[in-house]
C-alpha positions as CSV (number, residue, x, y, z in Angstrom):
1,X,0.8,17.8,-23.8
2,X,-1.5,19.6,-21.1
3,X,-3.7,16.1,-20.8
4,X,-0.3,14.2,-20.7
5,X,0.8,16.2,-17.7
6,X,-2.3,16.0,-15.9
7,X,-2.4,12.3,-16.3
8,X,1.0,12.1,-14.6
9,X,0.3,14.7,-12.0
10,X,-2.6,12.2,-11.2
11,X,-0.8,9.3,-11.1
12,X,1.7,11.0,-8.8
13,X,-0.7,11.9,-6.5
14,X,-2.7,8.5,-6.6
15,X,0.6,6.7,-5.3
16,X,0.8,9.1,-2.7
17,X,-2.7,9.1,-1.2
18,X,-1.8,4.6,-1.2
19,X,1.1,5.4,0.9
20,X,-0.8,8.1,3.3
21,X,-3.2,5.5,3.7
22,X,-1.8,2.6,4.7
23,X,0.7,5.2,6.9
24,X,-2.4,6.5,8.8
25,X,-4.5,3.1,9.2
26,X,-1.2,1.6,10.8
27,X,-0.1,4.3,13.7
28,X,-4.1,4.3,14.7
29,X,-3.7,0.9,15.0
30,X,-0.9,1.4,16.7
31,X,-2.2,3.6,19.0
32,X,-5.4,1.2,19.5
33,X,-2.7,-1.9,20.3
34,X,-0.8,0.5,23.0
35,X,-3.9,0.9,24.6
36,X,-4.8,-2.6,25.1
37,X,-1.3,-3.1,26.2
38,X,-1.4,-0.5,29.1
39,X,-5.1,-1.5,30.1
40,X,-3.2,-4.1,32.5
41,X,-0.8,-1.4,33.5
42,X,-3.9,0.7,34.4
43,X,-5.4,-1.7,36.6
44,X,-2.3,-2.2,38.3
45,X,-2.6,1.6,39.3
46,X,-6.2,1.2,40.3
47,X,-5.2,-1.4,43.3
48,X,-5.0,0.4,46.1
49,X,-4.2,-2.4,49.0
50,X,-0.9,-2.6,50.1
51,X,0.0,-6.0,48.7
52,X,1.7,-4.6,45.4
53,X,5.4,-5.1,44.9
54,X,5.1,-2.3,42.4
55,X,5.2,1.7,43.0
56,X,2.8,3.7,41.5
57,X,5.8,6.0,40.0
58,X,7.8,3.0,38.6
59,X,4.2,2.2,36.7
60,X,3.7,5.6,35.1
61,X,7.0,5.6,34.5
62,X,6.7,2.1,32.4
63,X,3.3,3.4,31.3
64,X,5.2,6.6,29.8
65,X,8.2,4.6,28.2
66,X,5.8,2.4,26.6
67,X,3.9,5.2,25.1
68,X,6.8,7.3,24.1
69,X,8.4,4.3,22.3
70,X,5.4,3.3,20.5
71,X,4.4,7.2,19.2
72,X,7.7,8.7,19.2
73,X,9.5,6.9,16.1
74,X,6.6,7.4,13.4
75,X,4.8,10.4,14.6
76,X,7.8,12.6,15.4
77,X,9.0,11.4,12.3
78,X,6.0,12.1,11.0
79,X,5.6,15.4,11.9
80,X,9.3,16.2,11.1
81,X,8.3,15.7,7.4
82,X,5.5,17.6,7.3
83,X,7.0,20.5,9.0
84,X,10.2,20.7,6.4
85,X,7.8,21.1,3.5
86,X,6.9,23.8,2.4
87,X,4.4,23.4,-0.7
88,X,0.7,24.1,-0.4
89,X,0.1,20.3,-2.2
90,X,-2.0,18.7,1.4
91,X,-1.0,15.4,0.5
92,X,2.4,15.8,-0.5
93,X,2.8,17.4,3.7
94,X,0.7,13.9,4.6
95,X,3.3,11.8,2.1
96,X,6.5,13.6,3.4
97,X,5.1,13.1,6.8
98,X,4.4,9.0,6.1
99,X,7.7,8.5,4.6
100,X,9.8,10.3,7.6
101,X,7.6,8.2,9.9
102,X,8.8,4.8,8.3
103,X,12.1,5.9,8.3
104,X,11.7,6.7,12.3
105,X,10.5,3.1,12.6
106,X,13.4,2.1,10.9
107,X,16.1,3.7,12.8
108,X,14.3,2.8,15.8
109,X,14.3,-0.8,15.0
110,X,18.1,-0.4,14.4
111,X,18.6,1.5,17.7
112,X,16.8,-0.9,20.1
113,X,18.9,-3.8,18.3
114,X,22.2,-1.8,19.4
115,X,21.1,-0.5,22.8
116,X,19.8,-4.1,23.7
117,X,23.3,-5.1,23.1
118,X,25.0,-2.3,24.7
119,X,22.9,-3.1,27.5
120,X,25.2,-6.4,28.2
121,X,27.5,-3.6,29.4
122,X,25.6,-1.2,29.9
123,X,23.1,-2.6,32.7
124,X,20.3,-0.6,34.2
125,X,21.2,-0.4,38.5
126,X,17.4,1.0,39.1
127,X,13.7,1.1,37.5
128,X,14.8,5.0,36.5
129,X,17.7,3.9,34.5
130,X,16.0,1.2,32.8
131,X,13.3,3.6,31.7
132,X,16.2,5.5,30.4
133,X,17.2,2.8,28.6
134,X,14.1,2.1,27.0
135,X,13.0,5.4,26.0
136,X,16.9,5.7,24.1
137,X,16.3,3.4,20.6
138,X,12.9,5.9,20.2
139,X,15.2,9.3,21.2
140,X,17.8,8.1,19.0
141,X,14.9,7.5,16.0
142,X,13.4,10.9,16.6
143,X,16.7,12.8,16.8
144,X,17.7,11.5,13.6
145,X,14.6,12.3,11.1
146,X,14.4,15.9,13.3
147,X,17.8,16.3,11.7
148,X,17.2,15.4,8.4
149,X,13.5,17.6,7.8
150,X,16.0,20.3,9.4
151,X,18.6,19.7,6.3
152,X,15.8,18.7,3.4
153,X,14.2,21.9,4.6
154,X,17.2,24.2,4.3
155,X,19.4,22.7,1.3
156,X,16.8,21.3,-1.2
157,X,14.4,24.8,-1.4
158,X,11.5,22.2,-1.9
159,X,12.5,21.6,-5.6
160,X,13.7,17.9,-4.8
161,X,10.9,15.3,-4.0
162,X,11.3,13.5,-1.0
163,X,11.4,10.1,-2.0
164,X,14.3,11.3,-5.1
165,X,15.9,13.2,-2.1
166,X,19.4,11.4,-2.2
167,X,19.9,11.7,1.7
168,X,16.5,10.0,2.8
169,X,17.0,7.4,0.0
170,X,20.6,6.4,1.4
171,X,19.6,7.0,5.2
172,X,16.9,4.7,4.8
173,X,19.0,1.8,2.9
174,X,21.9,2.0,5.2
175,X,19.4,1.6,8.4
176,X,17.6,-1.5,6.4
177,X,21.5,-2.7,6.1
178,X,22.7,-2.1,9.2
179,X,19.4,-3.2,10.7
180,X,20.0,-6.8,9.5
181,X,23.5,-6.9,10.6
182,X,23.4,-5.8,13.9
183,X,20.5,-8.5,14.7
184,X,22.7,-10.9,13.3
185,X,25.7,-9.7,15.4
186,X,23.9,-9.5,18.7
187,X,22.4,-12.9,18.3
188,X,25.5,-14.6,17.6
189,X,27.3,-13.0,19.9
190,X,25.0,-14.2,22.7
191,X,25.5,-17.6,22.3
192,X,28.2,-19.1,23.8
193,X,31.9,-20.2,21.3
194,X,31.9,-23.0,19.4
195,X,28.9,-25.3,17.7
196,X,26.2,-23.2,19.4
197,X,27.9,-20.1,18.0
198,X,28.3,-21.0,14.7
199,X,24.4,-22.0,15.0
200,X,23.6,-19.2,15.6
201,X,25.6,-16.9,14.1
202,X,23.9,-18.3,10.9
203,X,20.6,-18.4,11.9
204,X,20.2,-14.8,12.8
205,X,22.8,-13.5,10.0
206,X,21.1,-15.9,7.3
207,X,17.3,-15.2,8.2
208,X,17.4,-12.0,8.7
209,X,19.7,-11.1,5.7
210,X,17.5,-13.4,3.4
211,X,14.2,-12.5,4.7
212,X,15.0,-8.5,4.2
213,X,16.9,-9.3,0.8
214,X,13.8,-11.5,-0.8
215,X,11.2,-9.1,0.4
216,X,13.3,-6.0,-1.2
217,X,13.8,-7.6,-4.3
218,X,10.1,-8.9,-4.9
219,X,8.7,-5.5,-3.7
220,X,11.3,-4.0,-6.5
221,X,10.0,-6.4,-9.1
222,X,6.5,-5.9,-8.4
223,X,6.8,-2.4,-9.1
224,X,8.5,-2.7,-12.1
225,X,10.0,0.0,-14.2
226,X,7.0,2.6,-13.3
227,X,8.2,2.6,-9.7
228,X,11.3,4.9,-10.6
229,X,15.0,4.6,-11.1
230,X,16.7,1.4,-9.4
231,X,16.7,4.1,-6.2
232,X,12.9,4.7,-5.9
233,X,12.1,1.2,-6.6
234,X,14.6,0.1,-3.7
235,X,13.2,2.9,-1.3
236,X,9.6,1.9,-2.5
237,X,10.2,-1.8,-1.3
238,X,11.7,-0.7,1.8
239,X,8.9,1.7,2.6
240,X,6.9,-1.8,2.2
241,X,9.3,-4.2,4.5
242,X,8.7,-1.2,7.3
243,X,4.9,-0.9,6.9
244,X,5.4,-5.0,7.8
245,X,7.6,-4.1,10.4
246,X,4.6,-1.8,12.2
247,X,2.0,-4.5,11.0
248,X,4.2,-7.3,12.8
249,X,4.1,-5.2,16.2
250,X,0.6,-4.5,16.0
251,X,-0.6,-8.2,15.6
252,X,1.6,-9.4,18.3
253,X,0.1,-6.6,20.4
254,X,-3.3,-7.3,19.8
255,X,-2.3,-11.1,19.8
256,X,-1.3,-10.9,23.3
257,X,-4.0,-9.0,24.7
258,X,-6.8,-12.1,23.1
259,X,-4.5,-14.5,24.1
260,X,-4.7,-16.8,21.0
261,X,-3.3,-19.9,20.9
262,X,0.9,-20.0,20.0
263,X,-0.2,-21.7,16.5
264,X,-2.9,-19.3,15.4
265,X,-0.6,-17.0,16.1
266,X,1.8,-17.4,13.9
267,X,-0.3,-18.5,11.5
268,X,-1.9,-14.8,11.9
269,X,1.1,-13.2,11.7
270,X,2.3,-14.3,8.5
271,X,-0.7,-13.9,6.8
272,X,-1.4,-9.9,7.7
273,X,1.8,-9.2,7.7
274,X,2.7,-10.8,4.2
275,X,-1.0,-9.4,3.5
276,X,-0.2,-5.8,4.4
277,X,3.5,-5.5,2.6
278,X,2.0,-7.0,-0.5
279,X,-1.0,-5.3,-0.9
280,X,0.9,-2.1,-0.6
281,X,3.3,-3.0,-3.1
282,X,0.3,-4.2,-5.2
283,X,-1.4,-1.0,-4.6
284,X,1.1,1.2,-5.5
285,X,1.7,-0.8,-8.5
286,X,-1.4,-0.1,-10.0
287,X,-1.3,3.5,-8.9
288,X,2.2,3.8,-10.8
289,X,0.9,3.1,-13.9
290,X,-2.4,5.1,-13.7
């Protein structure tokens, strides 16, 4: 019985450490792609002559709304989960910390889709107000998983693993939902009534709903039956689809910094990112079973 328990207390932590992993190699790649992005930004600071069309506080400010919305999202989430546990396990506070952080990229993905379209009525009159506007979808992420370590910390006592814990399981599938049908919404509802709208309303409804769907279901049977009840294995995948999610920004980041050509691109793109979600999914297969 004692060896049976310490073989599952192992396995436990084994799929933990694959998720802490991939969690931590993405934000510092993260934080490497934001870098090269703001070298330009940088330089434009450095130029001194009086040719520039560009304040130096509208740059910083830019400089600062880029940072905050790259960061924000996964490491206040990040640090949101850490902070609401309260066990002396190390890598359970690092897991906690990974899996608020994916749900912070989550929501935030879901927020910028709705404040881009608010923004058709909402429209930014000065630099300030745009900055505003782009530091919202990143606010709105952080506010949310702040909320939630608050309430996992105070109602479960600790006794209720995090990725069981009903709340974070149905936050994070709602966003994933809502996520796909609010880019559908705002791209059809861009286009202009009648052929063009029908168009579109399918492409960005269908895609997005089918691309979400296929990579949920294939993450769900990859794991198979050790990846939990129907809830884990769901949660699991999703946790997959949004280490793509960060893998997709980071590419395209580093993508436009080396300037590739549009091709390679894409062709690059669909290779890590398919590479990275299932790897992970592989990964945490193997770990599952021990």
């Amino acid at each position: 019985m004692a060896k049976k328990a310490s073989k599952s207390v192992q396995r436990n932590n084994a799929q933990m450490r694959v998720t802490v992993y991939y969690g931590y190699a993405l934000f510092l790649l993260t934080v490497v792609g934001l870098l090269l992005t703001l070298v330009p930004w940088f330089q434009l600071i450095a130029v001194t002559n009086d040719t520039r069309t560009v304040s130096d506080f509208s740059v910083v400010m830019l400089l600062v709304s880029f940072a905050f919305t790259a960061l924000a999202p996964p490491l206040i989430g990040y640090l949101a989960g850490d902070s609401a546990t309260r066990t002396k396990s190390k890598i359970v506070h690092h897991f906690n910390g990974v899996l608020f952080g994916v749900l912070g990229v989550w929501l935030w993905f879901l927020a910028t889709m709705l404040v881009g379209y608010a923004q058709q009525w909402l429209s930014a009159h000065n630099n300030f107000e745009q900055v505003l506007l782009n530091l919202a979808p990143a606010s709105i992420a952080a506010l949310v998983t702040i909320a939630l370590g608050v309430f996992y910390a105070r109602h479960t006592k600790h006794q209720i693993a995090l990725i069981d814990y009903k709340p974070y399981q149905v936050l994070l599938i709602s966003v994933a939902i809502l996520s796909v049908l609010v880019t559908g919404a705002a791209g059809a509802l861009s286009a202009q009534t009648g052929g063009e709208f029908m168009t579109l309303a399918l492409t960005y409804i269908i895609v997005p709903s089918l691309f979400t769907l296929v990579a949920t279901l294939v993450g769900y049977w990859v794991l198979g039956k050790k990846g939990g009840n129907a809830w884990e294995r769901v949660v699991r995948s999703l946790i997959a689809v949004g280490f793509a999610v960060i893998a997709l920004t980071i590419v395209t980041q580093f993508a436009a910094y080396i300037g590739w050509m549009q091709d390679f691109i894409f062709l690059c793109v669909c290779v890590i990112v398919i590479g990275v979600w299932l790897s992970y999914l592989l990964l945490m297969r193997r770990a599952l079973k021990g």
